[in-house]
PDB file of N, CA and C and ligand atoms in Angstrom:
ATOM      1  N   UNK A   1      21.324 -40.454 -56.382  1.00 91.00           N
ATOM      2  CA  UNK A   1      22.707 -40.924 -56.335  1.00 91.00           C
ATOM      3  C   UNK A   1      23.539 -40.040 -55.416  1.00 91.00           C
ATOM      4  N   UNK A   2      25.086 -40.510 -55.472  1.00 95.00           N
ATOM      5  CA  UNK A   2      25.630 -39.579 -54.284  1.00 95.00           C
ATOM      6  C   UNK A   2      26.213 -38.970 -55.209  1.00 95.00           C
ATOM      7  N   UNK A   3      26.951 -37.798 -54.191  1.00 95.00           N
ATOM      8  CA  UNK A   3      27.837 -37.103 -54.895  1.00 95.00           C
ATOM      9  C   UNK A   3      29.239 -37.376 -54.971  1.00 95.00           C
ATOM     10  N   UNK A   4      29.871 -37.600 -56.255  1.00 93.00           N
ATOM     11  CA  UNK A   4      31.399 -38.271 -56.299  1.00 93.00           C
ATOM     12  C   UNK A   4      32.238 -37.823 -55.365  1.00 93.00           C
ATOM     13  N   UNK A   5      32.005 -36.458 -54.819  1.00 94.00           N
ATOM     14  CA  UNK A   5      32.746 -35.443 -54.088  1.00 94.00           C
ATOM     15  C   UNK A   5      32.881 -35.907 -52.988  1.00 94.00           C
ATOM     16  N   UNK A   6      32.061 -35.522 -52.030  1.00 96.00           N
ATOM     17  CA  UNK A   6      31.520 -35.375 -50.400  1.00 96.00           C
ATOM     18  C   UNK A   6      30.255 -36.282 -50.529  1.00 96.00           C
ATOM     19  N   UNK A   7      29.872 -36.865 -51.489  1.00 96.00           N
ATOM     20  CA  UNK A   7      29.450 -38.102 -51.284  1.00 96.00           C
ATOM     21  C   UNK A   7      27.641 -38.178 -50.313  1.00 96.00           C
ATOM     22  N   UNK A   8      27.245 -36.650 -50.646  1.00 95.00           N
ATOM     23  CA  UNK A   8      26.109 -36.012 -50.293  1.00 95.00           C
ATOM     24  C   UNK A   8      24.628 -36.770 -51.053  1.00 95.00           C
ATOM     25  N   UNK A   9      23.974 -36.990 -51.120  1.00 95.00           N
ATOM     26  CA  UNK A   9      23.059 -37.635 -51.419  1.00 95.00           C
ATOM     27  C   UNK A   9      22.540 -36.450 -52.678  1.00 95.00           C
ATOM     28  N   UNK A  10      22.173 -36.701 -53.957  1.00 93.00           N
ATOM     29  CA  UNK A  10      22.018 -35.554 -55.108  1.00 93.00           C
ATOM     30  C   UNK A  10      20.554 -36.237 -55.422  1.00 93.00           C
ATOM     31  N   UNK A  11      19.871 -35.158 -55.319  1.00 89.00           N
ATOM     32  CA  UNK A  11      18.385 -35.658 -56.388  1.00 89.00           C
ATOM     33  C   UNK A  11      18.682 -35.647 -57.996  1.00 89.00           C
ATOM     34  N   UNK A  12      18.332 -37.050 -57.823  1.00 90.00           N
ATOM     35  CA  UNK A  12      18.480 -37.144 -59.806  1.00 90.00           C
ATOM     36  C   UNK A  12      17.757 -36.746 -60.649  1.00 90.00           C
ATOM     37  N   UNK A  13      16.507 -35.899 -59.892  1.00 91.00           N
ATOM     38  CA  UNK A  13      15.635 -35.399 -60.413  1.00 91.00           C
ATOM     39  C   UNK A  13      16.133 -33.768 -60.952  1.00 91.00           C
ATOM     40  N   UNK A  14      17.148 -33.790 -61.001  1.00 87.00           N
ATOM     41  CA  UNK A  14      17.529 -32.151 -60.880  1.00 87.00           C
ATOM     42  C   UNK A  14      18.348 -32.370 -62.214  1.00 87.00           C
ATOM     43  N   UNK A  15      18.336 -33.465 -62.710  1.00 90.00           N
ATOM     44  CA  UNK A  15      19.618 -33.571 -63.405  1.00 90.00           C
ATOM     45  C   UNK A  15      18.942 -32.617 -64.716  1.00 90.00           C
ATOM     46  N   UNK A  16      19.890 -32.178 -65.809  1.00 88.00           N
ATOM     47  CA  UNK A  16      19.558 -31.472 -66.667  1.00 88.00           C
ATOM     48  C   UNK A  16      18.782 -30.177 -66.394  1.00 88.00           C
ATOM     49  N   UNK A  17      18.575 -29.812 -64.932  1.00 90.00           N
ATOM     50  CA  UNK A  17      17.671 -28.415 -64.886  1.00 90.00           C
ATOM     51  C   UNK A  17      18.721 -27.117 -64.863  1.00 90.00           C
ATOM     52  N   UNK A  18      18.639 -26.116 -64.532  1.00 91.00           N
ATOM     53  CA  UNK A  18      19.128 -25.031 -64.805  1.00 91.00           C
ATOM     54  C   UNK A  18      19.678 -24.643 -63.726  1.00 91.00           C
ATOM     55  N   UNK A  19      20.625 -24.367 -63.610  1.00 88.00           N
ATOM     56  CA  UNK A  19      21.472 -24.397 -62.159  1.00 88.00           C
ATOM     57  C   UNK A  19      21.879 -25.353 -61.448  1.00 88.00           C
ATOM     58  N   UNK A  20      21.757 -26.856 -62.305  1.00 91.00           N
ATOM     59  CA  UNK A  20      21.909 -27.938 -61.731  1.00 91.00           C
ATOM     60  C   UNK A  20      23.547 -28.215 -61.778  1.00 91.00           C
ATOM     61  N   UNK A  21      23.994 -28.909 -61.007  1.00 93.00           N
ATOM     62  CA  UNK A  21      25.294 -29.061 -61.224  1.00 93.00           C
ATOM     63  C   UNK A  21      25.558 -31.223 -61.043  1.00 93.00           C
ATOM     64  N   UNK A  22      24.108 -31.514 -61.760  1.00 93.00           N
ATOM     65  CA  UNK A  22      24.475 -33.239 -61.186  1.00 93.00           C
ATOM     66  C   UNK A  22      25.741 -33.260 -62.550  1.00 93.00           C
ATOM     67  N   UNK A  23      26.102 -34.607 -61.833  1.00 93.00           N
ATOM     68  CA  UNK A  23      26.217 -35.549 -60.562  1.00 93.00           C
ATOM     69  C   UNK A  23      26.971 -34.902 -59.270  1.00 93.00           C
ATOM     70  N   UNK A  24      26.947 -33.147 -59.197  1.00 94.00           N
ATOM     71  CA  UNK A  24      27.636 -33.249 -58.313  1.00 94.00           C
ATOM     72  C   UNK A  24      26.947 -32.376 -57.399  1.00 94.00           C
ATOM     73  N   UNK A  25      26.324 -31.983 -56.197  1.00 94.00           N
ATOM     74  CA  UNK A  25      25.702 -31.586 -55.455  1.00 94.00           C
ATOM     75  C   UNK A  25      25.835 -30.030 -55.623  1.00 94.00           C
ATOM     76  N   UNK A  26      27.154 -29.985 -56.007  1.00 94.00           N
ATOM     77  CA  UNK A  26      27.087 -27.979 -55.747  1.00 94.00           C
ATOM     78  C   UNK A  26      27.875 -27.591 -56.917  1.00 94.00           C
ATOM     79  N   UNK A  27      28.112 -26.399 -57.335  1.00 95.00           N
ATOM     80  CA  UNK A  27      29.337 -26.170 -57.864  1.00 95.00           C
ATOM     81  C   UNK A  27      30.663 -26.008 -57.800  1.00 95.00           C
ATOM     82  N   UNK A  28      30.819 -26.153 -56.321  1.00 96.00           N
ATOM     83  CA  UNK A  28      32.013 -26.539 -55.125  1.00 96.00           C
ATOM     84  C   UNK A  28      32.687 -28.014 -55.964  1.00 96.00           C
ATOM     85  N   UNK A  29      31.712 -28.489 -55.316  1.00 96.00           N
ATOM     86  CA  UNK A  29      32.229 -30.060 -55.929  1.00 96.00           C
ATOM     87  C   UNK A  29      32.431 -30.602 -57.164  1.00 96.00           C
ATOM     88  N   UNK A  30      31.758 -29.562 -58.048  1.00 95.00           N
ATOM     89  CA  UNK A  30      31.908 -29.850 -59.992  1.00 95.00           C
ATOM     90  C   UNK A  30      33.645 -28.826 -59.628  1.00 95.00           C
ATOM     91  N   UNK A  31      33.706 -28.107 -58.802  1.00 95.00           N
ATOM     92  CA  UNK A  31      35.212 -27.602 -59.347  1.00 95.00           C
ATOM     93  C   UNK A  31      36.157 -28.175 -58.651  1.00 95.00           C
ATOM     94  N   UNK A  32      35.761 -29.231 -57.450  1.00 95.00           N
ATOM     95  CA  UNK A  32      36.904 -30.381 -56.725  1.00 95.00           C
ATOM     96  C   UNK A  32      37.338 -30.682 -57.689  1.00 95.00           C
ATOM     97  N   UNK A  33      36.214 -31.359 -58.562  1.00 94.00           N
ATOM     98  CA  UNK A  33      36.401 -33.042 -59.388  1.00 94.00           C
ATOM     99  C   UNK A  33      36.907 -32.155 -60.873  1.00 94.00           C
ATOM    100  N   UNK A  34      36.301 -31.111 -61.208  1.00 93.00           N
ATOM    101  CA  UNK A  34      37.331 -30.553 -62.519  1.00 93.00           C
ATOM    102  C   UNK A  34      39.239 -30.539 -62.024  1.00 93.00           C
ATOM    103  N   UNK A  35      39.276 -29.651 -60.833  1.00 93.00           N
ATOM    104  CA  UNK A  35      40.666 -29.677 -60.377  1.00 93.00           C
ATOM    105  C   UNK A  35      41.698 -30.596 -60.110  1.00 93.00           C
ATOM    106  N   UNK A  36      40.633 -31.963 -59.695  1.00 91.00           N
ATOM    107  CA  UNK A  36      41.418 -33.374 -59.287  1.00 91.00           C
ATOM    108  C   UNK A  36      42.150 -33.741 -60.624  1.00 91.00           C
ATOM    109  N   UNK A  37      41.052 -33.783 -61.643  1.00 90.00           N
ATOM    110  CA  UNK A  37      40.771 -34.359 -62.910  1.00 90.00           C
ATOM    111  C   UNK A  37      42.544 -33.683 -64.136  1.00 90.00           C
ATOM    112  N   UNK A  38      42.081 -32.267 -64.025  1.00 90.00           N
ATOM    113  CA  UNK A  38      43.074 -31.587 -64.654  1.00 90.00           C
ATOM    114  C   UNK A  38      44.676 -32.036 -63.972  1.00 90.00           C
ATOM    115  N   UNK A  39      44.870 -31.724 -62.690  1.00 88.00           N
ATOM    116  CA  UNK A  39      45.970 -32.634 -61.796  1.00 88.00           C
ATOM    117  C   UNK A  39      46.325 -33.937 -62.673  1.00 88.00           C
ATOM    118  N   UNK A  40      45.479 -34.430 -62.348  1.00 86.00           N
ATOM    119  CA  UNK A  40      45.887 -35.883 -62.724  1.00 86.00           C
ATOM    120  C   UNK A  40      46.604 -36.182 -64.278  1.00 86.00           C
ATOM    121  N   UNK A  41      45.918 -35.233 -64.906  1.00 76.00           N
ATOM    122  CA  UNK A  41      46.471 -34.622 -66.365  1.00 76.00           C
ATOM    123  C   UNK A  41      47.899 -34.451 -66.580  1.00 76.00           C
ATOM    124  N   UNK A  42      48.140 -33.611 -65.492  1.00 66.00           N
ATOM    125  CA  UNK A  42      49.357 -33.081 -65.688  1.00 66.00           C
ATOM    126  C   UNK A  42      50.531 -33.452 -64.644  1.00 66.00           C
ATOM    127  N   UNK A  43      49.960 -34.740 -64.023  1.00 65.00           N
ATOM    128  CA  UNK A  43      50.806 -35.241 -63.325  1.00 65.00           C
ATOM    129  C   UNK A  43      51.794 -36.788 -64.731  1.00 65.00           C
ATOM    130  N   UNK A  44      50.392 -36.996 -65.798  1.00 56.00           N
ATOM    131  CA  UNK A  44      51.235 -38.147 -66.878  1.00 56.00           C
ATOM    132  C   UNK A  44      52.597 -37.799 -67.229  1.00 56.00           C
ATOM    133  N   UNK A  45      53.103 -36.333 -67.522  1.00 58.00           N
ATOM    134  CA  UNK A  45      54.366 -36.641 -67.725  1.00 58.00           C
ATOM    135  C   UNK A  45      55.530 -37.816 -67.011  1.00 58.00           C
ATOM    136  N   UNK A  46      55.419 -37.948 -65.847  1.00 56.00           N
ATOM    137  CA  UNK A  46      55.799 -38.528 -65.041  1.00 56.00           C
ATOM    138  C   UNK A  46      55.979 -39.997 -65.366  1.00 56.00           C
ATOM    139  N   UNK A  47      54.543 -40.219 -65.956  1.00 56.00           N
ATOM    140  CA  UNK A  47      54.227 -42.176 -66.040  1.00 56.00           C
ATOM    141  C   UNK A  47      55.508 -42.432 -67.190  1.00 56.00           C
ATOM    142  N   UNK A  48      55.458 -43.891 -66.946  1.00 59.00           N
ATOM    143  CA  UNK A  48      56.717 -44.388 -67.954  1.00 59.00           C
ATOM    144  C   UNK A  48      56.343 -44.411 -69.127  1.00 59.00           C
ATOM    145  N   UNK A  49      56.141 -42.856 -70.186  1.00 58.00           N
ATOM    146  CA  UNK A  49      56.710 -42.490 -71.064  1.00 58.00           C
ATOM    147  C   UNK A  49      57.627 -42.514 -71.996  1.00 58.00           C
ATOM    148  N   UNK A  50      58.665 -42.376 -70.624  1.00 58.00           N
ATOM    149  CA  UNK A  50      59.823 -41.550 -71.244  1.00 58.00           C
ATOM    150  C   UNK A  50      60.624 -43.232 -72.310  1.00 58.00           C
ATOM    151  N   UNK A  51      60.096 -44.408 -71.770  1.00 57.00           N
ATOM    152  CA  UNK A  51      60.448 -45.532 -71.590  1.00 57.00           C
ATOM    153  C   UNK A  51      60.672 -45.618 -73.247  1.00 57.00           C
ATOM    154  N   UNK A  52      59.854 -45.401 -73.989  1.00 59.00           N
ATOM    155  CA  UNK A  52      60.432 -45.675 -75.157  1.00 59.00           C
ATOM    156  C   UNK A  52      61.210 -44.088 -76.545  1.00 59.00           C
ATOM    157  N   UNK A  53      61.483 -43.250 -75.166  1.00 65.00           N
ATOM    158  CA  UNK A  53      62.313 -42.183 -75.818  1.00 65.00           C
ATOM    159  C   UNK A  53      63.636 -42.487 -75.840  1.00 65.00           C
ATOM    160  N   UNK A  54      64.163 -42.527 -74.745  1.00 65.00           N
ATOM    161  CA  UNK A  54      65.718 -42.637 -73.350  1.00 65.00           C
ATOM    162  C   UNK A  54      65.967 -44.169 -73.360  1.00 65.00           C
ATOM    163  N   UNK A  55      64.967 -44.907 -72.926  1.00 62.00           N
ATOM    164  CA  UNK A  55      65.549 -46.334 -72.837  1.00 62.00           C
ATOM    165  C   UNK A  55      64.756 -47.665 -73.984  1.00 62.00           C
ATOM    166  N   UNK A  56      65.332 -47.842 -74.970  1.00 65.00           N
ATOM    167  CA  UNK A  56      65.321 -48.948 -76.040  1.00 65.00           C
ATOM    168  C   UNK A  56      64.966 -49.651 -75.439  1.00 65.00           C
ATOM    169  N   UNK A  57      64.124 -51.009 -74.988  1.00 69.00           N
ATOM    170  CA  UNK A  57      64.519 -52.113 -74.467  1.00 69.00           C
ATOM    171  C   UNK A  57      65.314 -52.850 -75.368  1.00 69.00           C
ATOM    172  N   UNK A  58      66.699 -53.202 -74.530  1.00 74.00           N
ATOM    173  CA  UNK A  58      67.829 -54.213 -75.132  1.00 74.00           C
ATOM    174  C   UNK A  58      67.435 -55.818 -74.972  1.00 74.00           C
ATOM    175  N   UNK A  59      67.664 -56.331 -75.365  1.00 71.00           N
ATOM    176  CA  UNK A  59      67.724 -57.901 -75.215  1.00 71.00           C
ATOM    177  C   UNK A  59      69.063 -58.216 -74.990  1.00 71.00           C
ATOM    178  N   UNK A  60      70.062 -58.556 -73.701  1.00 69.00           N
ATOM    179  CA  UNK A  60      71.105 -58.703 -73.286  1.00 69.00           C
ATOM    180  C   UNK A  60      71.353 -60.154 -73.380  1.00 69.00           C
ATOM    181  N   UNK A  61      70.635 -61.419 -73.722  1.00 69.00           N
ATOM    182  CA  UNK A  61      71.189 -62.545 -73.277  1.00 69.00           C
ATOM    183  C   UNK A  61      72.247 -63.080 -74.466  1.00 69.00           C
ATOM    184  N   UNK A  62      72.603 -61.896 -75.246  1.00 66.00           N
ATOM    185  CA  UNK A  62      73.566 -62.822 -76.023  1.00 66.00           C
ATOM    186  C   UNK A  62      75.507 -62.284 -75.875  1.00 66.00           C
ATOM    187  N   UNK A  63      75.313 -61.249 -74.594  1.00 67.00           N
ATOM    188  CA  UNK A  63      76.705 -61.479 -74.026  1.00 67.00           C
ATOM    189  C   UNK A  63      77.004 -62.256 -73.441  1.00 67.00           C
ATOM    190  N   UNK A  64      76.096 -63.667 -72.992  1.00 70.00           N
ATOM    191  CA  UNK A  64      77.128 -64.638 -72.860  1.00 70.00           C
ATOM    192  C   UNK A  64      77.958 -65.460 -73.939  1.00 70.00           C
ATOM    193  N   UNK A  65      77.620 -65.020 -75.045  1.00 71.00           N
ATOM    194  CA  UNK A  65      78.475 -65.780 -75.728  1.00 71.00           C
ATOM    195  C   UNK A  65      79.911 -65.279 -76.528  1.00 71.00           C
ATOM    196  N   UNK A  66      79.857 -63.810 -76.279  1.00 65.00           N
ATOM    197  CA  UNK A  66      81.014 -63.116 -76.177  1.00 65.00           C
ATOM    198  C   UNK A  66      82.172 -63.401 -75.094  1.00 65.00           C
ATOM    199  N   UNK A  67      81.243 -63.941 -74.256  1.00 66.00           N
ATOM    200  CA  UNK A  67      82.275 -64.110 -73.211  1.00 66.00           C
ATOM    201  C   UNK A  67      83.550 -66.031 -73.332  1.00 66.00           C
TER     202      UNK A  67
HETATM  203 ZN1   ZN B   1      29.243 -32.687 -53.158  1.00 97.40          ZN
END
């Protein structure tokens, strides 16, 4: 298979051996994809969250009849 990383060609035969680092070719690339991974973690604050802290959704269609 390749490597998720750099996309290097990995013997799958290595998998589970001792110093192996599959699915990812090196230990370079097991600490890309840990670093991407953690990022991405700590980028969720961001996602719409906050949506049901700060903003209720209102249902507005009945000020027209106030009016
Ligand atoms: Zn790689």
């Amino acid at each position: 298979m390749l490597c998720p990383i750099c996309k290097r060609e990995v013997d799958e035969a290595t998998k589970g051996r001792e110093g192996s680092f599959f699915p990812f070719c090196s230990e370079r690339c097991k600490l890309i994809d840990l670093g991407r991974w953690l990022s991405g973690k700590y980028q969720i604050p961001v996602a719409p969250q906050d949506e049901s802290d700060e903003a209720p959704p209102r249902i507005t269609s009945s000020e027209d009849d106030e009016l």
